[in-house]
Amino acid sequence: MPFAVYLLGLAVFAQGTSEFMLSGLLPGIARDLNVSIPAAGLLTSAFAAGMVVGAPLMAVLSLRWSRRFALLAFLVVFLLAHVVGAVTTGYGVLLVSRAVAALANAGFLAVAMATAISLAPPDAKGRATSVLLGGVTAACVAGVPGGALLGEVWGWRSAFWAVALALVPAIVAVLRSVPAEPHADETHGAPADGGEPAGGGEFSGGGTGGAGRGSSGGARGEFRALRRPRLLVLLLLGALVNGATFCAFTYLAPLLTGVTGIGAAWMPGMLALFGLGSFAGVTISGRFADRRPVPLLVSGGVALAAGWAVFALTAGAPAVAVALVFVQGLLSFAVGSTLISQVLYAATGAPTLAGGFATAALNVGATFGPWLGGLALGSGYGFRAPLWVSAALVGLSLAVAGAARLTSANTGTPAADQVETELRPGAR
């Protein structure tokens, strides 16, 4: 794997830290800016909304630029937004800066995904995706607790300054390591003979017939490539699985303290344990997603749904709950990361917009998952309810995947973009 891909993962780590660190900084922000905790919580909502809306919009905008320029522009805007956030004394300015940072983050992720798969070997899109998402999981393990610690010791503004400083080496790395112009061979996965990509594998493969950034006909050409039904199915699956992940993760602390009986002092460790599991998940998926994605998706998806159900049933047993915190983090991100890599395989004619829509799908899931969990809690079903919702969402994703495969088999056409064909284990 080219070193530049790991440097992109470093930038994703810094941005992921910014996305998640507010959960530990809200009280300090509310006191300092003289607003309520719910108002401070809108800073998180602004970031999430910016990610959902910004991912496809920024991806389209970036099509006019070289990838190096796009990555640098998004990183600089993200850095400046944090400088503004660190020095402002007004809540409104901070709110706008979070929305701007989210737009820049969404654009960076879309272009970074396309850049990573263009720099990686043709059959290593899964590994490249796992490196980028590894930056997000590393942020959960180290960045978020570190940001909370800085907030406790030097105030919430210091965490914003830390994120800005962490982006400086990433900017330098992009300048030195990312080619100024797209590679001429960015059609990885879209061979000249029209066959399947070299690293296609089960869910991947199936060249779109389009080219990479340099020859896809711009935004119009990429949008045409995005109309493939199989790609839409994969995006839906990614949203459902990520919705399940964040539904459970959002209410993990009250579940463990109120049902399992683990003390509040242990919650940072429990959240870090989930983060360690998620890091292990993207690492494992990076090893198998390129060659045997469907066995990983099917077995991992079934185990993930069963795991959330078992967690709901056994949440009162501390030893089982602690083990499942790690295991479910691992399974959630192994399945989710593999789905995103398959989106990139399925959209060889639209690498940048595919990254943008994949980012949007993940954030749609991160938005509606906690909302559904909150509805279940508000209906009086207790803290176990979000786990059942998570199990149902993963179960729904399995049903959708099965229906797509069955439809393809019955029609015998590419209507589901050859899901049946590409589900064959070892189809390389």
PDB file of N, CA, C and O in Angstrom, residues 183-237:
ATOM      1  N   HIS A 183      -3.887  10.180 -12.065  1.00  0.00           N
ATOM      2  CA  HIS A 183      -3.167   9.191 -12.846  1.00  0.00           C
ATOM      3  C   HIS A 183      -3.919   8.877 -14.118  1.00  0.00           C
ATOM      4  O   HIS A 183      -5.142   8.840 -14.150  1.00  0.00           O
ATOM      5  N   ALA A 184      -3.184   8.619 -15.167  1.00  0.00           N
ATOM      6  CA  ALA A 184      -3.847   8.251 -16.425  1.00  0.00           C
ATOM      7  C   ALA A 184      -4.515   6.897 -16.329  1.00  0.00           C
ATOM      8  O   ALA A 184      -5.422   6.584 -17.072  1.00  0.00           O
ATOM      9  N   ASP A 185      -4.057   6.074 -15.390  1.00  0.00           N
ATOM     10  CA  ASP A 185      -4.598   4.722 -15.267  1.00  0.00           C
ATOM     11  C   ASP A 185      -5.571   4.605 -14.125  1.00  0.00           C
ATOM     12  O   ASP A 185      -5.678   3.588 -13.488  1.00  0.00           O
ATOM     13  N   GLU A 186      -6.343   5.675 -13.880  1.00  0.00           N
ATOM     14  CA  GLU A 186      -7.260   5.627 -12.754  1.00  0.00           C
ATOM     15  C   GLU A 186      -8.488   4.781 -13.028  1.00  0.00           C
ATOM     16  O   GLU A 186      -9.429   4.773 -12.250  1.00  0.00           O
ATOM     17  N   THR A 187      -8.486   4.060 -14.099  1.00  0.00           N
ATOM     18  CA  THR A 187      -9.606   3.178 -14.383  1.00  0.00           C
ATOM     19  C   THR A 187      -9.386   1.831 -13.758  1.00  0.00           C
ATOM     20  O   THR A 187      -9.820   0.821 -14.286  1.00  0.00           O
ATOM     21  N   HIS A 188      -8.720   1.813 -12.589  1.00  0.00           N
ATOM     22  CA  HIS A 188      -8.573   0.548 -11.877  1.00  0.00           C
ATOM     23  C   HIS A 188      -9.931  -0.102 -11.744  1.00  0.00           C
ATOM     24  O   HIS A 188     -10.878   0.493 -11.261  1.00  0.00           O
ATOM     25  N   GLY A 189     -10.007  -1.317 -12.128  1.00  0.00           N
ATOM     26  CA  GLY A 189     -11.277  -2.005 -11.988  1.00  0.00           C
ATOM     27  C   GLY A 189     -12.154  -1.866 -13.217  1.00  0.00           C
ATOM     28  O   GLY A 189     -13.242  -2.387 -13.256  1.00  0.00           O
ATOM     29  N   ALA A 190     -11.699  -1.110 -14.232  1.00  0.00           N
ATOM     30  CA  ALA A 190     -12.474  -1.020 -15.454  1.00  0.00           C
ATOM     31  C   ALA A 190     -11.571  -1.357 -16.615  1.00  0.00           C
ATOM     32  O   ALA A 190     -11.127  -0.515 -17.369  1.00  0.00           O
ATOM     33  N   PRO A 191     -11.243  -2.610 -16.793  1.00  0.00           N
ATOM     34  CA  PRO A 191     -10.294  -3.024 -17.793  1.00  0.00           C
ATOM     35  C   PRO A 191     -10.739  -2.665 -19.193  1.00  0.00           C
ATOM     36  O   PRO A 191     -11.923  -2.530 -19.487  1.00  0.00           O
ATOM     37  N   ALA A 192      -9.743  -2.542 -20.079  1.00  0.00           N
ATOM     38  CA  ALA A 192     -10.046  -2.144 -21.452  1.00  0.00           C
ATOM     39  C   ALA A 192     -10.900  -3.180 -22.170  1.00  0.00           C
ATOM     40  O   ALA A 192     -11.653  -2.871 -23.077  1.00  0.00           O
ATOM     41  N   ASP A 193     -10.801  -4.431 -21.748  1.00  0.00           N
ATOM     42  CA  ASP A 193     -11.561  -5.469 -22.447  1.00  0.00           C
ATOM     43  C   ASP A 193     -12.987  -5.583 -21.950  1.00  0.00           C
ATOM     44  O   ASP A 193     -13.739  -6.433 -22.382  1.00  0.00           O
ATOM     45  N   GLY A 194     -13.346  -4.705 -20.974  1.00  0.00           N
ATOM     46  CA  GLY A 194     -14.720  -4.719 -20.485  1.00  0.00           C
ATOM     47  C   GLY A 194     -14.992  -5.790 -19.488  1.00  0.00           C
ATOM     48  O   GLY A 194     -16.117  -5.979 -19.065  1.00  0.00           O
ATOM     49  N   GLY A 195     -13.965  -6.528 -19.045  1.00  0.00           N
ATOM     50  CA  GLY A 195     -14.184  -7.592 -18.076  1.00  0.00           C
ATOM     51  C   GLY A 195     -14.290  -7.063 -16.680  1.00  0.00           C
ATOM     52  O   GLY A 195     -14.330  -5.878 -16.433  1.00  0.00           O
ATOM     53  N   GLU A 196     -14.298  -7.978 -15.731  1.00  0.00           N
ATOM     54  CA  GLU A 196     -14.403  -7.585 -14.339  1.00  0.00           C
ATOM     55  C   GLU A 196     -13.086  -7.020 -13.866  1.00  0.00           C
ATOM     56  O   GLU A 196     -12.036  -7.345 -14.366  1.00  0.00           O
ATOM     57  N   PRO A 197     -13.123  -6.162 -12.821  1.00  0.00           N
ATOM     58  CA  PRO A 197     -11.916  -5.619 -12.266  1.00  0.00           C
ATOM     59  C   PRO A 197     -11.036  -6.718 -11.740  1.00  0.00           C
ATOM     60  O   PRO A 197     -11.504  -7.762 -11.304  1.00  0.00           O
ATOM     61  N   ALA A 198      -9.747  -6.435 -11.730  1.00  0.00           N
ATOM     62  CA  ALA A 198      -8.792  -7.457 -11.308  1.00  0.00           C
ATOM     63  C   ALA A 198      -9.052  -7.911  -9.900  1.00  0.00           C
ATOM     64  O   ALA A 198      -8.878  -9.054  -9.564  1.00  0.00           O
ATOM     65  N   GLY A 199      -9.474  -6.992  -9.033  1.00  0.00           N
ATOM     66  CA  GLY A 199      -9.717  -7.383  -7.648  1.00  0.00           C
ATOM     67  C   GLY A 199     -11.174  -7.482  -7.335  1.00  0.00           C
ATOM     68  O   GLY A 199     -11.577  -7.303  -6.211  1.00  0.00           O
ATOM     69  N   GLY A 200     -12.006  -7.722  -8.355  1.00  0.00           N
ATOM     70  CA  GLY A 200     -13.439  -7.632  -8.180  1.00  0.00           C
ATOM     71  C   GLY A 200     -13.956  -8.431  -7.032  1.00  0.00           C
ATOM     72  O   GLY A 200     -14.469  -7.916  -6.081  1.00  0.00           O
ATOM     73  N   GLY A 201     -13.844  -9.742  -7.134  1.00  0.00           N
ATOM     74  CA  GLY A 201     -14.408 -10.537  -6.066  1.00  0.00           C
ATOM     75  C   GLY A 201     -15.914 -10.451  -6.092  1.00  0.00           C
ATOM     76  O   GLY A 201     -16.529  -9.784  -6.898  1.00  0.00           O
ATOM     77  N   GLU A 202     -16.525 -11.044  -5.124  1.00  0.00           N
ATOM     78  CA  GLU A 202     -17.946 -11.309  -5.133  1.00  0.00           C
ATOM     79  C   GLU A 202     -18.812 -10.067  -5.339  1.00  0.00           C
ATOM     80  O   GLU A 202     -19.479  -9.895  -6.335  1.00  0.00           O
ATOM     81  N   PHE A 203     -18.835  -9.194  -4.381  1.00  0.00           N
ATOM     82  CA  PHE A 203     -19.729  -8.057  -4.452  1.00  0.00           C
ATOM     83  C   PHE A 203     -19.135  -6.972  -5.323  1.00  0.00           C
ATOM     84  O   PHE A 203     -19.814  -6.068  -5.755  1.00  0.00           O
ATOM     85  N   SER A 204     -17.829  -7.036  -5.536  1.00  0.00           N
ATOM     86  CA  SER A 204     -17.189  -6.008  -6.325  1.00  0.00           C
ATOM     87  C   SER A 204     -17.240  -6.389  -7.778  1.00  0.00           C
ATOM     88  O   SER A 204     -17.962  -7.257  -8.196  1.00  0.00           O
ATOM     89  N   GLY A 205     -16.405  -5.717  -8.569  1.00  0.00           N
ATOM     90  CA  GLY A 205     -16.329  -6.082  -9.964  1.00  0.00           C
ATOM     91  C   GLY A 205     -17.433  -5.477 -10.777  1.00  0.00           C
ATOM     92  O   GLY A 205     -18.168  -4.627 -10.364  1.00  0.00           O
ATOM     93  N   GLY A 206     -17.513  -5.977 -12.005  1.00  0.00           N
ATOM     94  CA  GLY A 206     -18.539  -5.463 -12.884  1.00  0.00           C
ATOM     95  C   GLY A 206     -18.238  -4.075 -13.343  1.00  0.00           C
ATOM     96  O   GLY A 206     -18.839  -3.129 -12.889  1.00  0.00           O
ATOM     97  N   GLY A 207     -17.231  -3.892 -14.197  1.00  0.00           N
ATOM     98  CA  GLY A 207     -16.862  -2.563 -14.653  1.00  0.00           C
ATOM     99  C   GLY A 207     -18.069  -1.820 -15.192  1.00  0.00           C
ATOM    100  O   GLY A 207     -18.933  -2.363 -15.849  1.00  0.00           O
ATOM    101  N   THR A 208     -18.090  -0.536 -14.946  1.00  0.00           N
ATOM    102  CA  THR A 208     -19.197   0.277 -15.386  1.00  0.00           C
ATOM    103  C   THR A 208     -19.071   0.646 -16.833  1.00  0.00           C
ATOM    104  O   THR A 208     -19.971   1.200 -17.424  1.00  0.00           O
ATOM    105  N   GLY A 209     -17.908   0.371 -17.376  1.00  0.00           N
ATOM    106  CA  GLY A 209     -17.693   0.824 -18.730  1.00  0.00           C
ATOM    107  C   GLY A 209     -17.236   2.256 -18.773  1.00  0.00           C
ATOM    108  O   GLY A 209     -16.884   2.788 -19.801  1.00  0.00           O
ATOM    109  N   GLY A 210     -17.251   2.927 -17.596  1.00  0.00           N
ATOM    110  CA  GLY A 210     -16.779   4.295 -17.517  1.00  0.00           C
ATOM    111  C   GLY A 210     -15.337   4.314 -17.123  1.00  0.00           C
ATOM    112  O   GLY A 210     -14.741   3.335 -16.782  1.00  0.00           O
ATOM    113  N   ALA A 211     -14.756   5.463 -17.121  1.00  0.00           N
ATOM    114  CA  ALA A 211     -13.380   5.630 -16.756  1.00  0.00           C
ATOM    115  C   ALA A 211     -13.291   6.328 -15.465  1.00  0.00           C
ATOM    116  O   ALA A 211     -14.230   6.584 -14.784  1.00  0.00           O
ATOM    117  N   GLY A 212     -12.076   6.605 -15.075  1.00  0.00           N
ATOM    118  CA  GLY A 212     -11.840   7.293 -13.830  1.00  0.00           C
ATOM    119  C   GLY A 212     -12.079   8.768 -13.972  1.00  0.00           C
ATOM    120  O   GLY A 212     -12.739   9.270 -14.853  1.00  0.00           O
ATOM    121  N   ARG A 213     -11.457   9.529 -13.083  1.00  0.00           N
ATOM    122  CA  ARG A 213     -11.670  10.961 -13.009  1.00  0.00           C
ATOM    123  C   ARG A 213     -11.327  11.646 -14.325  1.00  0.00           C
ATOM    124  O   ARG A 213     -11.982  12.588 -14.741  1.00  0.00           O
ATOM    125  N   GLY A 214     -10.296  11.162 -14.944  1.00  0.00           N
ATOM    126  CA  GLY A 214      -9.835  11.851 -16.119  1.00  0.00           C
ATOM    127  C   GLY A 214     -10.670  11.620 -17.362  1.00  0.00           C
ATOM    128  O   GLY A 214     -10.569  12.354 -18.322  1.00  0.00           O
ATOM    129  N   SER A 215     -11.545  10.624 -17.375  1.00  0.00           N
ATOM    130  CA  SER A 215     -12.250  10.325 -18.610  1.00  0.00           C
ATOM    131  C   SER A 215     -13.687   9.942 -18.411  1.00  0.00           C
ATOM    132  O   SER A 215     -14.311   9.340 -19.230  1.00  0.00           O
ATOM    133  N   SER A 216     -14.280  10.330 -17.344  1.00  0.00           N
ATOM    134  CA  SER A 216     -15.656   9.947 -17.076  1.00  0.00           C
ATOM    135  C   SER A 216     -16.655  10.925 -17.619  1.00  0.00           C
ATOM    136  O   SER A 216     -17.843  10.767 -17.452  1.00  0.00           O
ATOM    137  N   GLY A 217     -16.177  11.999 -18.295  1.00  0.00           N
ATOM    138  CA  GLY A 217     -17.118  12.975 -18.822  1.00  0.00           C
ATOM    139  C   GLY A 217     -17.576  13.938 -17.763  1.00  0.00           C
ATOM    140  O   GLY A 217     -18.664  14.493 -17.872  1.00  0.00           O
ATOM    141  N   GLY A 218     -16.776  14.161 -16.723  1.00  0.00           N
ATOM    142  CA  GLY A 218     -17.120  15.119 -15.691  1.00  0.00           C
ATOM    143  C   GLY A 218     -18.262  14.642 -14.832  1.00  0.00           C
ATOM    144  O   GLY A 218     -18.546  13.453 -14.715  1.00  0.00           O
ATOM    145  N   ALA A 219     -18.955  15.635 -14.228  1.00  0.00           N
ATOM    146  CA  ALA A 219     -20.025  15.304 -13.280  1.00  0.00           C
ATOM    147  C   ALA A 219     -21.138  14.511 -13.946  1.00  0.00           C
ATOM    148  O   ALA A 219     -21.678  13.569 -13.382  1.00  0.00           O
ATOM    149  N   ARG A 220     -21.476  14.886 -15.206  1.00  0.00           N
ATOM    150  CA  ARG A 220     -22.572  14.186 -15.891  1.00  0.00           C
ATOM    151  C   ARG A 220     -22.229  12.713 -16.095  1.00  0.00           C
ATOM    152  O   ARG A 220     -23.059  11.829 -15.890  1.00  0.00           O
ATOM    153  N   GLY A 221     -20.984  12.463 -16.507  1.00  0.00           N
ATOM    154  CA  GLY A 221     -20.569  11.079 -16.707  1.00  0.00           C
ATOM    155  C   GLY A 221     -20.568  10.296 -15.411  1.00  0.00           C
ATOM    156  O   GLY A 221     -20.968   9.127 -15.383  1.00  0.00           O
ATOM    157  N   GLU A 222     -20.120  10.924 -14.318  1.00  0.00           N
ATOM    158  CA  GLU A 222     -20.107  10.223 -13.036  1.00  0.00           C
ATOM    159  C   GLU A 222     -21.524   9.963 -12.550  1.00  0.00           C
ATOM    160  O   GLU A 222     -21.820   8.908 -11.983  1.00  0.00           O
ATOM    161  N   PHE A 223     -22.434  10.921 -12.741  1.00  0.00           N
ATOM    162  CA  PHE A 223     -23.817  10.694 -12.326  1.00  0.00           C
ATOM    163  C   PHE A 223     -24.442   9.544 -13.105  1.00  0.00           C
ATOM    164  O   PHE A 223     -25.226   8.773 -12.558  1.00  0.00           O
ATOM    165  N   ARG A 224     -24.105   9.441 -14.394  1.00  0.00           N
ATOM    166  CA  ARG A 224     -24.629   8.314 -15.175  1.00  0.00           C
ATOM    167  C   ARG A 224     -24.151   6.997 -14.592  1.00  0.00           C
ATOM    168  O   ARG A 224     -24.907   6.028 -14.500  1.00  0.00           O
ATOM    169  N   ALA A 225     -22.888   6.955 -14.186  1.00  0.00           N
ATOM    170  CA  ALA A 225     -22.338   5.720 -13.620  1.00  0.00           C
ATOM    171  C   ALA A 225     -22.969   5.383 -12.281  1.00  0.00           C
ATOM    172  O   ALA A 225     -23.009   4.214 -11.885  1.00  0.00           O
ATOM    173  N   LEU A 226     -23.496   6.387 -11.586  1.00  0.00           N
ATOM    174  CA  LEU A 226     -24.082   6.154 -10.266  1.00  0.00           C
ATOM    175  C   LEU A 226     -25.486   5.582 -10.329  1.00  0.00           C
ATOM    176  O   LEU A 226     -26.053   5.245  -9.284  1.00  0.00           O
ATOM    177  N   ARG A 227     -26.059   5.478 -11.532  1.00  0.00           N
ATOM    178  CA  ARG A 227     -27.443   5.005 -11.620  1.00  0.00           C
ATOM    179  C   ARG A 227     -27.553   3.494 -11.578  1.00  0.00           C
ATOM    180  O   ARG A 227     -28.659   2.960 -11.655  1.00  0.00           O
ATOM    181  N   ARG A 228     -26.449   2.794 -11.425  1.00  0.00           N
ATOM    182  CA  ARG A 228     -26.501   1.333 -11.403  1.00  0.00           C
ATOM    183  C   ARG A 228     -27.269   0.858 -10.165  1.00  0.00           C
ATOM    184  O   ARG A 228     -26.963   1.254  -9.046  1.00  0.00           O
ATOM    185  N   PRO A 229     -28.273   0.002 -10.344  1.00  0.00           N
ATOM    186  CA  PRO A 229     -29.066  -0.455  -9.194  1.00  0.00           C
ATOM    187  C   PRO A 229     -28.221  -1.115  -8.103  1.00  0.00           C
ATOM    188  O   PRO A 229     -28.498  -0.939  -6.918  1.00  0.00           O
ATOM    189  N   ARG A 230     -27.204  -1.891  -8.501  1.00  0.00           N
ATOM    190  CA  ARG A 230     -26.384  -2.559  -7.481  1.00  0.00           C
ATOM    191  C   ARG A 230     -25.688  -1.544  -6.596  1.00  0.00           C
ATOM    192  O   ARG A 230     -25.563  -1.739  -5.384  1.00  0.00           O
ATOM    193  N   LEU A 231     -25.251  -0.428  -7.179  1.00  0.00           N
ATOM    194  CA  LEU A 231     -24.604   0.610  -6.403  1.00  0.00           C
ATOM    195  C   LEU A 231     -25.581   1.220  -5.404  1.00  0.00           C
ATOM    196  O   LEU A 231     -25.246   1.459  -4.237  1.00  0.00           O
ATOM    197  N   LEU A 232     -26.814   1.452  -5.833  1.00  0.00           N
ATOM    198  CA  LEU A 232     -27.827   2.013  -4.942  1.00  0.00           C
ATOM    199  C   LEU A 232     -28.131   1.049  -3.795  1.00  0.00           C
ATOM    200  O   LEU A 232     -28.337   1.469  -2.650  1.00  0.00           O
ATOM    201  N   VAL A 233     -28.166  -0.246  -4.110  1.00  0.00           N
ATOM    202  CA  VAL A 233     -28.389  -1.243  -3.062  1.00  0.00           C
ATOM    203  C   VAL A 233     -27.254  -1.203  -2.035  1.00  0.00           C
ATOM    204  O   VAL A 233     -27.483  -1.234  -0.825  1.00  0.00           O
ATOM    205  N   LEU A 234     -26.028  -1.120  -2.518  1.00  0.00           N
ATOM    206  CA  LEU A 234     -24.885  -1.084  -1.606  1.00  0.00           C
ATOM    207  C   LEU A 234     -24.925   0.151  -0.709  1.00  0.00           C
ATOM    208  O   LEU A 234     -24.604   0.081   0.481  1.00  0.00           O
ATOM    209  N   LEU A 235     -25.302   1.300  -1.264  1.00  0.00           N
ATOM    210  CA  LEU A 235     -25.412   2.517  -0.463  1.00  0.00           C
ATOM    211  C   LEU A 235     -26.491   2.361   0.608  1.00  0.00           C
ATOM    212  O   LEU A 235     -26.311   2.784   1.760  1.00  0.00           O
ATOM    213  N   LEU A 236     -27.618   1.749   0.240  1.00  0.00           N
ATOM    214  CA  LEU A 236     -28.683   1.508   1.217  1.00  0.00           C
ATOM    215  C   LEU A 236     -28.200   0.578   2.322  1.00  0.00           C
ATOM    216  O   LEU A 236     -28.461   0.820   3.512  1.00  0.00           O
ATOM    217  N   LEU A 237     -27.487  -0.478   1.944  1.00  0.00           N
ATOM    218  CA  LEU A 237     -26.967  -1.402   2.954  1.00  0.00           C
ATOM    219  C   LEU A 237     -26.003  -0.703   3.896  1.00  0.00           C
ATOM    220  O   LEU A 237     -26.022  -0.925   5.112  1.00  0.00           O
TER     221      LEU A 237
END
